[in-house]
Amino acid sequence: MTDTDQTHVPAEARARSAKLRELLEHHGRLYHVLDDPVIADAEYDGLFRELLTLEETYPALKDPASPTMRVGGAVLDSLPTRAHSLPMYSLDNVFNMAEGREFVRKMLRLLPGADERDMAFWTEPKLDGLAMELIYEKGLLVCALTRGDGETGEEVTANMRTVRTVPLRLASRPPLPPLLEVRGEVLMNKKDFAALNLRQQETGGRTFANPRNAAAGSVRQLDSAEAARRPLRFIAYGIGKTEWAEGSPWSTQQEIMLGLREFGFAAAPGAALCPSLEAVERWYDGLVRERENFPFELDGAVAKVNSLALQERLGFTARAPRFAVAFKFEAEQARTTLEDILIQVGRTGVLTPVAQLAPVNVGGVVVRRATLHNEDEIRVCDLRIGDTVLVRRAGDVIPEIVAALPELRTGRERAFVFPDRCPSCGGQVVREAGEAARRCVNRACPAVRREAVRHFVSKAGLDVQGLGDKLVERLLDAGRVNDPAALFRLEEKDLLDLERMGKKAAANVLKALDEARKKTTLPRLLAALGIRHIGEQTAKALAREFGSLQAVEAAEADDLRRVRDVGPEAAASIRDFFASPGNRELLRALKEAGLCPAEEKAPPETGPSPASPDGTQPGKEGRNAGAQPARPSPLAGKTLLFTGTLPSLGRREASRLAEEAGATLVGSVSARLDYLVVGDNPGSKLARAEAAGVAILAEADFLRLIGRSENNRGKS
Ligand code: IVH
């Protein structure tokens, strides 16, 4: 604020607005955080309006941390994204105390010298909402980010500003930390949720299945004025990155939670410090008894090692901290009628029976369908169409049938016969030895193709915005598309031919596809291909290890299995995928359509940066000043394969160097292979290569061949 601004505001107005803010923050906190209001709502509203009027009269008084800024105004087209400074992990789940004890034993094995008796746990109810990170710089809220995929979240700052339990300014005496990232759950109280749904019904708005969906929908509202009308709450449970001028004052989880309360955050009621696992068990039993009395929904409990030093020693897996665990409540069950069993054909051709149920409410969610897994399960449970069945739902897990209740049969039930032909294409169905599933083996089966295309563009794949299942279906039915690559060849006229598709909608679809093409990364593409057993995490690990699609394609099962998360089944499935001519054709078509994601960024090199192959450092002073230095390709036209662990190069780095030198990486040894580069524990490839008379190189030979040998390094 400038001096001139200051002179425009009378001193009384300035003093009054400061007083009003203080009063409103104080009473807001009593009301929303502590549930203990001392003034009437009408009085609060009066103070609020007074402040609003002052700020409108003297715009220089406006302040992003004023309680009036909670009202919301801007309407967005879509939510911007931002990377988390530290990843937001998930939690590993256990479903009973035996598993909980095992989790703690595993912790102790990782902490040599630690004694179970010294291990205290901070326990909290597990709140059933959505994870959120609030970023405070010098005590001011500057950003609110959803968890997103854990690495990048969506910015929902304007909406979160409207949430009364979110401090806009940290409530504490200085010194404030220069940076504090607070993590917690956004949720809706059960009562508020019911009232919201009623209001939505009356006003013709959309209603929500449960408080969590309502909270998630509200947080991601594009209109923050609407978000302001939604009764959201934020409950803190931890921190992300922090910076302190004098070092962090916190050394335990409990201290963090006490500190956050002092800063003005609400914390989950019922949290406790448990000095032992037995104490955790007693506390948990109490929570189960109290569960219904909580104002919001819980889906379990969380136990965290209290000492931050031990937390740090335990660290994280790819997915979750090793120092915390979620005890999930037992699943909820309900009774209903099995009306029919339909067969769904998945993207890998697997035929999955799906139960059609008379709609039933299971723990707050209306369930109409349940998975039956496979035909054996139907037989084992002796399920008959028309049976009364018990349905179970556990958190996000797809509902399942626990059992039939044969004692309630009327005699009108009928047995289910699993089809021996694909319900989509009528083609042959096989059941491979050792597999529970029947599979349609027709690669051209419309259902298989449809699922493959659907998966490709879905959230689990390239996440193409605005290309939903319905549109994919219409494109397939109209014959415009029969594989994922065809989507990227679509032109406006292909879309305009579809019913109910205008120019604007068509342009949006093309734009979305183009954006997806541009932002496609290697892990996303790998996940989108729908290779059996390859999900998002494994795709990331593969991309990190191999660095290019070509290198994954070229990898042998042994190499693949070196990647964390890749077991024998996954490795075999990757090999099968790339061996199929149809899939190779698809990859070629995808590449032609511009879907060839740039290489993953290699991890930072530790050694000196290698010279270019001709011994010069690429740079402006070189022969190719200003232009890309022309690299000779010493391995142009040669095929090459790596095996075993190389002494200094990581596999991705080695593959990258080989490809840069013009080599084609292949997957197996044959007489046509030019070079096999061998590291430690080479496996069977070495013997096969020797037998086939292939040239065998050590890493040093390879480096020399591509002009990057030790002698060449740094010789610029
Ligand atoms: S601690 C590294 N404490 O559960 C993650 N999480 O299943 C540490 N959640 O995404 C989270 N209540 O959003 C923690 N008291 C609580 C929680 C809690 C709910 C959510 C959280 C996380 C999810 C993981």
XYZ file of C-alpha atoms and ligand atoms in Angstrom, residues 89-91 124-127 131 147 185 237 302 304 321, ligand 1:
38
model
C 1.341 -39.870 -0.598
C -1.409 -42.381 0.085
C -1.584 -44.600 3.128
C -6.435 -39.940 14.590
C -9.743 -40.803 13.010
C -9.435 -41.217 9.255
C -11.635 -38.553 7.737
C -6.940 -34.338 0.733
C -3.996 -33.850 -3.901
C -8.986 -33.193 4.674
C -3.696 -33.674 9.928
C -4.662 -43.568 11.123
C 1.532 -42.426 12.797
C 4.875 -43.544 4.173
S -2.073 -38.773 7.249
C 1.093 -39.651 3.605
N -4.240 -38.559 8.655
O -6.297 -40.616 3.851
C -0.334 -39.476 3.852
N -4.466 -38.935 6.336
O -5.679 -43.008 2.426
C -0.501 -39.062 5.266
N -6.773 -39.041 5.556
O -4.766 -38.945 1.215
C -1.878 -38.861 5.531
N -7.707 -38.703 7.497
O -6.258 -37.519 2.643
C -3.733 -38.743 7.440
N -6.066 -38.327 10.033
C -5.564 -38.516 8.823
C -6.378 -38.692 7.682
C -5.788 -38.908 6.457
C -7.918 -38.906 6.198
C -6.652 -39.292 4.101
C -5.603 -38.466 3.417
C -4.859 -39.414 2.515
C -5.713 -40.642 2.582
C -4.882 -41.871 2.393
